[in-house]
Coordinates of C-alpha atoms (C1' of nucleotides) in Angstrom, one line a residue:
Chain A
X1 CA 42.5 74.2 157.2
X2 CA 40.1 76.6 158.9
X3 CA 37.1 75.0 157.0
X4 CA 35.3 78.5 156.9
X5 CA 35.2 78.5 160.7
X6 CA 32.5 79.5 162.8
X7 CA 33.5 83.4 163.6
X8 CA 37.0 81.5 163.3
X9 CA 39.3 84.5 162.7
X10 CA 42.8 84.1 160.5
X11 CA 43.9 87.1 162.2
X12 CA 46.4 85.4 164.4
X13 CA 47.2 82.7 161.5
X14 CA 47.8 85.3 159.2
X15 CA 50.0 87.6 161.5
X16 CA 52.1 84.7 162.9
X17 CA 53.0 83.0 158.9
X18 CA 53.3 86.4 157.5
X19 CA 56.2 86.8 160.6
X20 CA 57.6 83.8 159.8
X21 CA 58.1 84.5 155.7
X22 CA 59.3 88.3 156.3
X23 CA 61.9 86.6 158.6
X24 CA 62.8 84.1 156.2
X25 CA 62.8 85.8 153.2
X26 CA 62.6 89.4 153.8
X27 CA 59.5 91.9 153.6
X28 CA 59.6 92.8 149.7
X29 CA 60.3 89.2 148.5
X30 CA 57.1 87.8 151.1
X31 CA 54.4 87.3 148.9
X32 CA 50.7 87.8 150.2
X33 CA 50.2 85.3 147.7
X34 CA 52.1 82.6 149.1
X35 CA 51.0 83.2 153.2
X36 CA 47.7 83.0 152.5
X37 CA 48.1 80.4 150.1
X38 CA 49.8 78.3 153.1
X39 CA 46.7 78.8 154.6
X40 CA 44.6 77.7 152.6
X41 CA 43.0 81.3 152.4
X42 CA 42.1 83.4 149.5
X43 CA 44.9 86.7 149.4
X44 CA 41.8 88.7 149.4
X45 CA 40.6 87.4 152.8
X46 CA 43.9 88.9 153.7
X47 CA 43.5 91.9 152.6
X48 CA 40.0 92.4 154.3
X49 CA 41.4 91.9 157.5
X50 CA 44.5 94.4 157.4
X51 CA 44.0 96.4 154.5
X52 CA 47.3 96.2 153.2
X53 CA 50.6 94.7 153.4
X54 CA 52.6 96.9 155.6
X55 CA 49.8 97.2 158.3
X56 CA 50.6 93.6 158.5
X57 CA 53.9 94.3 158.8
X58 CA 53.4 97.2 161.5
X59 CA 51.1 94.8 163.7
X60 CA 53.8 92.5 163.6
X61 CA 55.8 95.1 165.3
X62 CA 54.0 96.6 167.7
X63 CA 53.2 92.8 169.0
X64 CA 56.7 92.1 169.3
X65 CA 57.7 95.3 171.1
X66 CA 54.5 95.1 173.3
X67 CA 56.0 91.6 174.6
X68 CA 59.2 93.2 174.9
X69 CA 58.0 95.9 177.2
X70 CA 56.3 93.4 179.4
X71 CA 59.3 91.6 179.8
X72 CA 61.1 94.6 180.7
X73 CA 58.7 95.3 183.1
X74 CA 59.1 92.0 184.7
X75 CA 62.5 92.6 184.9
X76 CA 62.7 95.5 187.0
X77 CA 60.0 94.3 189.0
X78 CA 62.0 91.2 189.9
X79 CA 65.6 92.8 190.4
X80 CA 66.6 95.9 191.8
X81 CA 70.2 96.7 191.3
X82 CA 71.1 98.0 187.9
X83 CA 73.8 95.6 186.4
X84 CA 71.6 92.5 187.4
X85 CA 68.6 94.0 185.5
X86 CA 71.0 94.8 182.7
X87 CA 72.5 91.0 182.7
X88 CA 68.6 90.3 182.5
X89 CA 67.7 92.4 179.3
X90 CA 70.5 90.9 177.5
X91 CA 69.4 87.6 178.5
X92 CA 66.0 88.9 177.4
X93 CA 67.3 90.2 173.8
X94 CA 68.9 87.5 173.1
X95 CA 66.0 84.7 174.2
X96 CA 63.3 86.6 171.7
X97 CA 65.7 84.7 169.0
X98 CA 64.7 81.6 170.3
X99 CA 61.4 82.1 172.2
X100 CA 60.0 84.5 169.9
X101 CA 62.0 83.4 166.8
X102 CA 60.0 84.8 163.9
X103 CA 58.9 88.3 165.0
X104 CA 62.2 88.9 166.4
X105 CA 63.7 88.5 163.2
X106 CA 61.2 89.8 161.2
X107 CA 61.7 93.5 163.2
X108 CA 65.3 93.1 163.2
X109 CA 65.6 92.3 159.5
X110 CA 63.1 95.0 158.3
X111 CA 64.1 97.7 161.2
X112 CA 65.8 100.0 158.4
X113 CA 62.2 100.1 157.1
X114 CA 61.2 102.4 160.4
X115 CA 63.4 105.5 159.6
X116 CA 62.5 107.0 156.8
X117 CA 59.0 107.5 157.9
X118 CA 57.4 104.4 156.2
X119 CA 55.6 103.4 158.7
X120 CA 53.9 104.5 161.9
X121 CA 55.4 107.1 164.5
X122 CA 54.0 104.5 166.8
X123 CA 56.5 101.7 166.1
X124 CA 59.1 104.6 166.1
X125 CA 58.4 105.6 169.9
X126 CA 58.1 101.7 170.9
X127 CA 61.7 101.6 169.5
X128 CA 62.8 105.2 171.6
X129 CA 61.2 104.1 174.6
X130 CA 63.0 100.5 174.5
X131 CA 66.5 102.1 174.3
X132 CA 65.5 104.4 176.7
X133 CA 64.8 101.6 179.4
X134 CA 68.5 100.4 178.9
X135 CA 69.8 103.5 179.0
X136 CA 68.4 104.2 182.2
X137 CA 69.5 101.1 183.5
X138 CA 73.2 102.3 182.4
X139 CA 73.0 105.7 183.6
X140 CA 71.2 104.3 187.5
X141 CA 74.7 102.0 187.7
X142 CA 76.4 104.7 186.8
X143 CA 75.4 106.7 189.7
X144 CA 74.9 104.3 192.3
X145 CA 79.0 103.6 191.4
X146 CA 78.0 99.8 190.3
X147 CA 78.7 100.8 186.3
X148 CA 81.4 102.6 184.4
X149 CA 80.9 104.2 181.3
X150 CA 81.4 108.1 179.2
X151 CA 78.2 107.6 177.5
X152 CA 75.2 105.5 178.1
X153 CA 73.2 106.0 175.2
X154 CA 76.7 104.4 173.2
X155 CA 76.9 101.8 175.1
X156 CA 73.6 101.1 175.2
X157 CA 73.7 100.9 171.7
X158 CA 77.0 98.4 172.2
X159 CA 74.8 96.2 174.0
X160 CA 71.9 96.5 171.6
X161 CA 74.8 95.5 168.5
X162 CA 75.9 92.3 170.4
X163 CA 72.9 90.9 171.3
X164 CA 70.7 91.8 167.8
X165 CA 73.0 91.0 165.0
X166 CA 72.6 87.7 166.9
X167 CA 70.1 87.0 164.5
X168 CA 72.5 86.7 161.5
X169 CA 74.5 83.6 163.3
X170 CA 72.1 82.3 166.2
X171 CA 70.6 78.9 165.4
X172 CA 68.5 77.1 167.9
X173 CA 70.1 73.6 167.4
X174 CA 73.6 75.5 167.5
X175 CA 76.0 74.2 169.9
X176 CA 75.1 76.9 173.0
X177 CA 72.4 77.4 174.3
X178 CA 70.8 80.9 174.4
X179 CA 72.0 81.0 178.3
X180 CA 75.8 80.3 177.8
X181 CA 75.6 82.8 175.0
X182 CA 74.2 85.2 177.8
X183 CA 76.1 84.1 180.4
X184 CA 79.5 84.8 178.0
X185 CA 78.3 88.2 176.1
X186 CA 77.2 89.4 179.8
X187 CA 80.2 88.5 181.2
X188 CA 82.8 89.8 178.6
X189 CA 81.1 93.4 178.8
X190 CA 80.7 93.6 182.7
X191 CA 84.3 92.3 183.5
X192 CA 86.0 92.7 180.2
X193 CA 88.0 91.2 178.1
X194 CA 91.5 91.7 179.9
X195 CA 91.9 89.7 182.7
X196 CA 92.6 91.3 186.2
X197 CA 94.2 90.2 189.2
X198 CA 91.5 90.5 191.4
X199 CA 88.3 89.5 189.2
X200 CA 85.6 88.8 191.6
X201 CA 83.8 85.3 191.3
X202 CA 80.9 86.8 192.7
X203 CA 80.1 88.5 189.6
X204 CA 79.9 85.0 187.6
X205 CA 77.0 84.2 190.3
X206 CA 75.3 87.9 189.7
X207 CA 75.1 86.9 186.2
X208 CA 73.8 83.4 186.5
X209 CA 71.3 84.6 189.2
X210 CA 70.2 87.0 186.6
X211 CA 69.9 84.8 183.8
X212 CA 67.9 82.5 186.0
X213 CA 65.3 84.6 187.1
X214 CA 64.1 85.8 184.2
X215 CA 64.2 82.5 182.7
X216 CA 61.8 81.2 184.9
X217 CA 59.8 83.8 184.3
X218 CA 55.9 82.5 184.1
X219 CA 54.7 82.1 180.6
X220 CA 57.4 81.3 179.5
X221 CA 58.7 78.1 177.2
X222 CA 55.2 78.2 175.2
X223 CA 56.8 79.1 172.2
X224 CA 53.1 80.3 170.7
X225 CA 52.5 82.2 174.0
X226 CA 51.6 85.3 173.1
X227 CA 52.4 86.6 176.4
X228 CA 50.6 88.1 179.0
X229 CA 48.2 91.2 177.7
X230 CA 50.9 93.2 178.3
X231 CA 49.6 95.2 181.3
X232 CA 50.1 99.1 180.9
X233 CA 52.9 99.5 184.1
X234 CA 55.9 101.4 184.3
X235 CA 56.8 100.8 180.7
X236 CA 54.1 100.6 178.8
X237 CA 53.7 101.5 175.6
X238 CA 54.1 104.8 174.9
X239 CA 50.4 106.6 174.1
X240 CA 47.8 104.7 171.4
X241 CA 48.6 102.9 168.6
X242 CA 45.6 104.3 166.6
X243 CA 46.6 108.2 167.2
X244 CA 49.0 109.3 164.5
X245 CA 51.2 111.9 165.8
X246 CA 49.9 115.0 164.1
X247 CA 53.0 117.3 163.1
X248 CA 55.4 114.8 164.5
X249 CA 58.8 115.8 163.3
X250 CA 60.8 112.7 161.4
X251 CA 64.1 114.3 163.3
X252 CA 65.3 111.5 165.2
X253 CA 67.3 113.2 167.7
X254 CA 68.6 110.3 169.5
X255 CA 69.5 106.7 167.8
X256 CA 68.0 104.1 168.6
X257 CA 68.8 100.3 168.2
X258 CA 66.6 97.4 169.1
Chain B
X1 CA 77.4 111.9 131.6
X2 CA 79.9 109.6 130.5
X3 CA 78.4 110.6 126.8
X4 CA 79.6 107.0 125.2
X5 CA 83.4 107.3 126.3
X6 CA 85.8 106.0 124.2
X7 CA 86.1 102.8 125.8
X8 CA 84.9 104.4 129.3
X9 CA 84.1 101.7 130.7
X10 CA 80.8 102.1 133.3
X11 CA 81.5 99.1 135.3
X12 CA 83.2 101.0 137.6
X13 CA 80.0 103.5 137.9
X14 CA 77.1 100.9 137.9
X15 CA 78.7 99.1 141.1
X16 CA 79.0 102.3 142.6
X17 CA 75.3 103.4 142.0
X18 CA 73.8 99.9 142.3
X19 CA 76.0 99.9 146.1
X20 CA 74.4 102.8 146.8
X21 CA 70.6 101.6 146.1
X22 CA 71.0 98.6 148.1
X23 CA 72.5 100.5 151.1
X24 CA 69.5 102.7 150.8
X25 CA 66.4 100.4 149.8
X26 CA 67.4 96.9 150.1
X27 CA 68.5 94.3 147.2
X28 CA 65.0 94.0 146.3
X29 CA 63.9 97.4 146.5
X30 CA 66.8 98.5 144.0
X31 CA 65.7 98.6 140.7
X32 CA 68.4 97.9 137.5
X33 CA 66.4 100.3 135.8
X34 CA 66.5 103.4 138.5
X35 CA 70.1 102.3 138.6
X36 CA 70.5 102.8 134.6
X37 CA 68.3 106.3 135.1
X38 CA 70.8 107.9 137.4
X39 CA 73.9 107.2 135.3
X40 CA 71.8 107.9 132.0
X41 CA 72.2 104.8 130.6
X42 CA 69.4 101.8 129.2
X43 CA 69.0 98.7 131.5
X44 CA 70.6 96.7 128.8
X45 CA 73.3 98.2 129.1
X46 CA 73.9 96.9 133.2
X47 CA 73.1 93.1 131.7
X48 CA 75.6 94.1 129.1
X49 CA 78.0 94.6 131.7
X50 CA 76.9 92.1 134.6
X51 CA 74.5 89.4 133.1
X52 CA 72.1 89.6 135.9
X53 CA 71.0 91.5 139.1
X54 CA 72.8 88.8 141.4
X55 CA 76.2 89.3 140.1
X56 CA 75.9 92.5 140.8
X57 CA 75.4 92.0 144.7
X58 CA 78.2 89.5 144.4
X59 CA 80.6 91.9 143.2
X60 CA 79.8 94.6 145.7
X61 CA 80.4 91.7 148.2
X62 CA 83.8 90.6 146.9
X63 CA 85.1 94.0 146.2
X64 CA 84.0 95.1 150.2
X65 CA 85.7 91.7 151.3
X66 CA 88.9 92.4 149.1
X67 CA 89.2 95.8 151.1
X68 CA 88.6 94.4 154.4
X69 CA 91.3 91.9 154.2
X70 CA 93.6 94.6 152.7
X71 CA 92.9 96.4 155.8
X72 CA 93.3 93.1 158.3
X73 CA 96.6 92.6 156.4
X74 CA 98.1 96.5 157.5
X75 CA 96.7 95.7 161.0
X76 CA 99.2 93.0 161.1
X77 CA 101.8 94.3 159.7
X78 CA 102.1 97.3 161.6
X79 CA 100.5 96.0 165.1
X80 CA 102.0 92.9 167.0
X81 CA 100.3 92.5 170.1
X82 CA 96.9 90.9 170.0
X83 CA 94.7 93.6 172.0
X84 CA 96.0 96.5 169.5
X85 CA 95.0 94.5 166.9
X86 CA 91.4 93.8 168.1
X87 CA 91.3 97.3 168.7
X88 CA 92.4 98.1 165.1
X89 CA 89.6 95.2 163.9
X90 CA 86.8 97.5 166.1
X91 CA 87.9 100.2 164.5
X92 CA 88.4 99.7 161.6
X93 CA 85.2 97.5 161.1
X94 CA 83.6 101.1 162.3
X95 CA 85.6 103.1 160.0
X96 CA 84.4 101.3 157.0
X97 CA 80.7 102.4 158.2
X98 CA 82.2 105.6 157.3
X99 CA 84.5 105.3 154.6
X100 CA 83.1 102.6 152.5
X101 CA 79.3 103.6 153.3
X102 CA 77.6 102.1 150.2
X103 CA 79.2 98.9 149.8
X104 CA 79.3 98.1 154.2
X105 CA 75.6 98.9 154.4
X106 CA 75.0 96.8 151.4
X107 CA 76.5 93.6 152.3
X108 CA 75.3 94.2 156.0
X109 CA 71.4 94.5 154.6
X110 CA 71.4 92.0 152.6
X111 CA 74.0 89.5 154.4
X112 CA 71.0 86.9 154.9
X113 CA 71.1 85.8 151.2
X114 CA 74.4 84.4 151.3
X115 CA 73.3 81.8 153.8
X116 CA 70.9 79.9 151.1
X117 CA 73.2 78.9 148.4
X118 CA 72.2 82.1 146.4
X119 CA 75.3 83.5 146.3
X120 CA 78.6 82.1 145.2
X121 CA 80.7 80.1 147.7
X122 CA 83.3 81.9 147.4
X123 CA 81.4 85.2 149.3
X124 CA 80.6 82.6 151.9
X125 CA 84.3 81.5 152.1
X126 CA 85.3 85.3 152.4
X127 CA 83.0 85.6 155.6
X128 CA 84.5 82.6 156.8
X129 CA 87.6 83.7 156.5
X130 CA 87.5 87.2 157.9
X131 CA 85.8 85.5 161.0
X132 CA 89.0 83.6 161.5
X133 CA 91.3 86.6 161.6
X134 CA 89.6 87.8 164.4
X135 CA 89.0 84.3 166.0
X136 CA 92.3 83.7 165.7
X137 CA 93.6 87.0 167.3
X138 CA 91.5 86.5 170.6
X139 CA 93.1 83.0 170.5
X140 CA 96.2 84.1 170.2
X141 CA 95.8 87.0 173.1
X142 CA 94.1 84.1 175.3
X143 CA 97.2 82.0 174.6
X144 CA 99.8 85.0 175.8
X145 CA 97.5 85.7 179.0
X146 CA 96.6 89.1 177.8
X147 CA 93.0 88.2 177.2
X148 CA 90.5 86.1 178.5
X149 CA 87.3 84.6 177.4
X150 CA 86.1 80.7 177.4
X151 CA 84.9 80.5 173.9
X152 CA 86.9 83.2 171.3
X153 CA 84.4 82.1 168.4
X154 CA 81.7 83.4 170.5
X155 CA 83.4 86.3 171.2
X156 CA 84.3 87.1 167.8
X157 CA 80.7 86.9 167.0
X158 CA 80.3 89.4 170.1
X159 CA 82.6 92.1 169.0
X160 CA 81.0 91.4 165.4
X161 CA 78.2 92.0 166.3
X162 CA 78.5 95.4 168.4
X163 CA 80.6 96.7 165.5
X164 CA 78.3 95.8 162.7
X165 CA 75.1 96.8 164.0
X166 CA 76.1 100.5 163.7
X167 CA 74.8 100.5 160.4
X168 CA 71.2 100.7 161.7
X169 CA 72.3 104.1 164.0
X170 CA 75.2 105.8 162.6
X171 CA 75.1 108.7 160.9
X172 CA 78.6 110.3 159.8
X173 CA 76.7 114.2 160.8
X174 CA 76.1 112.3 164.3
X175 CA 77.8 113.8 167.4
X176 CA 80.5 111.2 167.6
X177 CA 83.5 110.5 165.4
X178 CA 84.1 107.3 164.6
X179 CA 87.0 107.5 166.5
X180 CA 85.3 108.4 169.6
X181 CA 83.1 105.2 169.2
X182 CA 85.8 102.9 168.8
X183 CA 87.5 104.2 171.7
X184 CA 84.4 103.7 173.7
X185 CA 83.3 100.4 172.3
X186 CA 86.9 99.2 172.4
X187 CA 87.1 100.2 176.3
X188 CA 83.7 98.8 176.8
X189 CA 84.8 95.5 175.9
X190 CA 88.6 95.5 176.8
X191 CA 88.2 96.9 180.3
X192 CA 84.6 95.9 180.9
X193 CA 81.5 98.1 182.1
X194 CA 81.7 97.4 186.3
X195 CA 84.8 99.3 187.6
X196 CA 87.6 98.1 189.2
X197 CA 90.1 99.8 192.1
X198 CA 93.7 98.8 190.0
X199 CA 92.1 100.3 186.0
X200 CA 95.3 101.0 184.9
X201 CA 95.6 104.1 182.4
X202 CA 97.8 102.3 180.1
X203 CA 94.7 100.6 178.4
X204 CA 93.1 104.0 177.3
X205 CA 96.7 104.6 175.9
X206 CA 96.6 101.3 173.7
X207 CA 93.4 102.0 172.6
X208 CA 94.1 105.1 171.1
X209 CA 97.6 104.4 169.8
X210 CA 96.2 101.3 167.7
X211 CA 92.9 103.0 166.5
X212 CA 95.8 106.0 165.4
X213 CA 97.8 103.6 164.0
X214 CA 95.0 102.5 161.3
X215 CA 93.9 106.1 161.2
X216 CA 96.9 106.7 159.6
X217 CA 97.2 104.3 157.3
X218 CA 97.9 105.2 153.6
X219 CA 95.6 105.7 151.2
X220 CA 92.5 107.0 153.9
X221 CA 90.2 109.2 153.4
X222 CA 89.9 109.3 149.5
X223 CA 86.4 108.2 150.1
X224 CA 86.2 106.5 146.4
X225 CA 89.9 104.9 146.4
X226 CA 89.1 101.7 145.5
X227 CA 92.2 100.7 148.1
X228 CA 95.5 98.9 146.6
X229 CA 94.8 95.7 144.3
X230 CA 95.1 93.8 147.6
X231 CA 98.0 91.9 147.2
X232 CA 97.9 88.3 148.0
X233 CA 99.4 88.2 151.6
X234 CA 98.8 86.5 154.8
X235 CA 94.8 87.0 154.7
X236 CA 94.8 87.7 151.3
X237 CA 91.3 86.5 149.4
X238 CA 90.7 82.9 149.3
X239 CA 91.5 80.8 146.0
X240 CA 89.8 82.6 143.1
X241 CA 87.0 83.6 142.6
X242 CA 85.9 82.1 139.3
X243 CA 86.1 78.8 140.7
X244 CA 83.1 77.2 141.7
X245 CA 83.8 75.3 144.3
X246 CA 82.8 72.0 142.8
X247 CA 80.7 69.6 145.2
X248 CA 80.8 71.8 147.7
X249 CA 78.8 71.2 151.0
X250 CA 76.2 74.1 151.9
X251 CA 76.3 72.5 155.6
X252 CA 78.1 76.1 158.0
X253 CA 79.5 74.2 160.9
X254 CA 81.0 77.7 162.7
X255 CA 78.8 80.2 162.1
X256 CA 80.1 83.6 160.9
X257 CA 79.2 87.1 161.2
X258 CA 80.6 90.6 159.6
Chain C
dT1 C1' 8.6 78.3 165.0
dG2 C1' 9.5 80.2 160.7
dT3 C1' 11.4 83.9 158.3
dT4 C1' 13.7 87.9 157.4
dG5 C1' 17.6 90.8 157.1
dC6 C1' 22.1 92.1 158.6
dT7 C1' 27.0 91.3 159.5
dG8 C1' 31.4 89.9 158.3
dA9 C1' 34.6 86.2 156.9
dC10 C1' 35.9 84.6 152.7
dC11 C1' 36.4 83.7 147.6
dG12 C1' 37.8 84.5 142.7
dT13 C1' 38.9 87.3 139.2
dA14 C1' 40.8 91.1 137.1
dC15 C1' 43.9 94.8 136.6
dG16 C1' 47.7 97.8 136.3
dA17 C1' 52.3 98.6 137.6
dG18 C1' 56.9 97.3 137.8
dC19 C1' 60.2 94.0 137.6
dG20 C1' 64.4 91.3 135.5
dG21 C1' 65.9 89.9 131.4
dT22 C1' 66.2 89.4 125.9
dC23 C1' 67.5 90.9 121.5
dA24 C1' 68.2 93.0 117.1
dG25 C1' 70.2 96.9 115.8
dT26 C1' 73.2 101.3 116.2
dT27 C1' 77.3 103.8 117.1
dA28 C1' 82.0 104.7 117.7
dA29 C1' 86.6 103.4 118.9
dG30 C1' 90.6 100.7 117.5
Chain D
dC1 C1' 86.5 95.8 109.3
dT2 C1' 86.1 94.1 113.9
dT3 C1' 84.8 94.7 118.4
dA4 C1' 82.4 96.2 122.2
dA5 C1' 79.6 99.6 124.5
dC6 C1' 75.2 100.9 124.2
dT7 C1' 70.2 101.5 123.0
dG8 C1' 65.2 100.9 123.2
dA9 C1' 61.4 98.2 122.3
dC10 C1' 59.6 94.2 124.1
dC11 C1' 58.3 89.8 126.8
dG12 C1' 56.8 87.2 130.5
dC13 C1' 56.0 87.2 135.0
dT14 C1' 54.8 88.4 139.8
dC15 C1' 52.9 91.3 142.9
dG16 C1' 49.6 94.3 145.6
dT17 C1' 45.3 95.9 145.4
dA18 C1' 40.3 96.4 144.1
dC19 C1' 35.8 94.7 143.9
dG20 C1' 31.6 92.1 143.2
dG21 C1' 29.7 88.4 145.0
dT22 C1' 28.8 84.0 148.3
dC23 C1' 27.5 82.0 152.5
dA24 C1' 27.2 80.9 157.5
dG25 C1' 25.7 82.6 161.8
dC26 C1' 22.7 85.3 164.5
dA27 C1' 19.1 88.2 166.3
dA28 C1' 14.7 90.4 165.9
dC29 C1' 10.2 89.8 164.7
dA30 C1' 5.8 87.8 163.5

DNA sequence: TGTTGCTGACCGTACGAGCGGTCAGTTAAG
DNA sequence: CTTAACTGACCGCTCGTACGGTCAGCAACA
């Protein structure tokens, strides 16, 4: 216990246990009751630090997308050519399940909760500007004649699908590791499903090197790592968390997936 | 309102309604008693009917199941080769987004809860079970040399997972039929995002003659047809569903996904 | 050095709303 | 008359939130 520490704030304690019931058990049926009682804090101490439940539920997000941006970042400062960056956000998706277990399932479980205006146009721009960054990735490949597709935003949201809903099957102590699943899911959607004569084993190495690279990615591993402080580069979080949109309009134009 | 029908029974209604909620709030956002409001009826009168909240989530569940394997069952009989019918799985997985809008969304929401032992084993064996069928049709392409991939559970899981996660983005006013995204997810994955010299345009063609195939199929469309009392064929429903299975063991060796 | 006063983390209780579920009774169809 | 759909009042419970109060640390001042 805390033992009424000296300036000792349950800020972090409460965020990361509160992240780790909404992703067992869902936001309604977490009970401020029961995180603060694991805690061995009062629910009211809880309330005095966020105000109310779904702030606690917003800073959750925005701390998980602000990690997710920095990774990003990483990635394009680290590789150049669009379908190895593109290998590398998968990989990136889909080691948030492992690496940053409870947040990431927290925001993927209660993302429904973002659309109908319940919460900050904040989180809703984090979640734009994240699809945007794949869709850009797409569309570069595109043009440089490296990546096929009709439609980037769709497929971006194709790529979103295989690599979120991981979160209903993925198990850490499951037989793959989050790299094979990577390696396979990054692999099936470059090359395809049907086999071709001439399939290129140069494209297994692209996707390994990928994979790699961003694996051993510093600060990495520490699983309570709360990552670098997210330094505002290329893609950055989008404005201030504190200003609320005045007149925003709810239309969401474009879907989003992440 | 049904204005005490002789013999009307609201079953029938309440499923429908209670669907509905939990597609659009969550299981435990949706209220029995706004449920009994909207059909002007008591809440007593939904225990009457269901004996508790859960049941009612079950029965949503098996009823969406039951119509899914009706579906796998006309995508068997009407399409031999395994890539049209992995096609015909995408789509009609998408479709259902569509065309069974309340009950998809609700089992998608709340598909965590059947992994604790809340729910029956029996929904649990359905999952299992409509994992297989499309297991077992990448197997069965890999074995003919007309697909490829190292690990078809994984894969399943993959295609899954692209298809499924539309319920967080689609929106049946949205620019694209459902048609259109099957097509393009189905290409995606077939043929693979990086371009080849030898595409051949006979893929596109088998793409859209399988997704027209189920298009086609009878009894589409009625949006509320509660489909044909899916007869016990090949993937018909597993035992009964009264049965508890006694002694069963919660342990999910092969995880599962739609 | 002693004291004073402020800040903020924290506690404990209370409250009001809403929930799922119960039950005795009513109504109407067969 | 029997049966079953249905009602509406009610219970027990949990939850989020409000709020008055406690106490440690710290800085300014005498």
């Amino acid at each position: 216990m805390p033992g009424r520490g000296p300036r000792a704030s349950s800020r972090d304690a409460i965020l990361r246990v509160f992240a780790e019931h909404v992703a067992d058990r869902g936001y309604a049926d977490t009970s401020l009751g029961d995180v603060a009682a694991e805690l061995n804090l009062s629910k009211g101490t809880i309330v005095h630090h966020f105000g109310n439940k779904e702030t606690l539920l917003r800073e959750v997000h925005v701390a998980y997308f602000a990690r997710r941006f920095a990774e990003a970042d990483f990635v394009h400062v680290h590789l150049a050519d669009p379908v190895s960056r593109l290998v590398a956000m998968i990989y990136a998706l889909l080691a948030a399940h492992r690496d940053d277990r409870a947040a990431s399932l927290a925001c993927l479980r209660e993302l429904v909760r973002y659309f109908d205006g319940d919460l900050t146009d904040y989180v809703r721009k984090q979640r734009v500007r994240y699809t945007e960054i794949v869709v850009d990735i797409l569309r570069a490949g595109v043009e440089q004649g490296l990546l096929r597709t009709p439609d980037p935003q769709m497929t971006a949201l194709q790529v979103f699908g295989m690599c979120n809903y991981a979160w209903t099957w993925y198990r850490p102590d499951g037989p793959q590791t989050v790299e094979d699943i990577a390696r396979l899911f990054a692999h099936d959607i470059l090359a395809g499903l049907v086999p071709r004569p001439g399939a290129d084993p140069e494209l297994d190495e692209l996707v390994s090197a990928a994979i790699e690279t961003v694996r051993r990615a510093p600060g990495r591993s520490a699983s309570d790592d709360p990552g670098p402080d997210h330094p505002a580069s290329g893609h950055g979080a989008p404005d201030d968390p504190t200003s609320e949109n005045p007149g925003g309009d709810r239309a969401e134009p474009v879907p989003t997936a992440p």
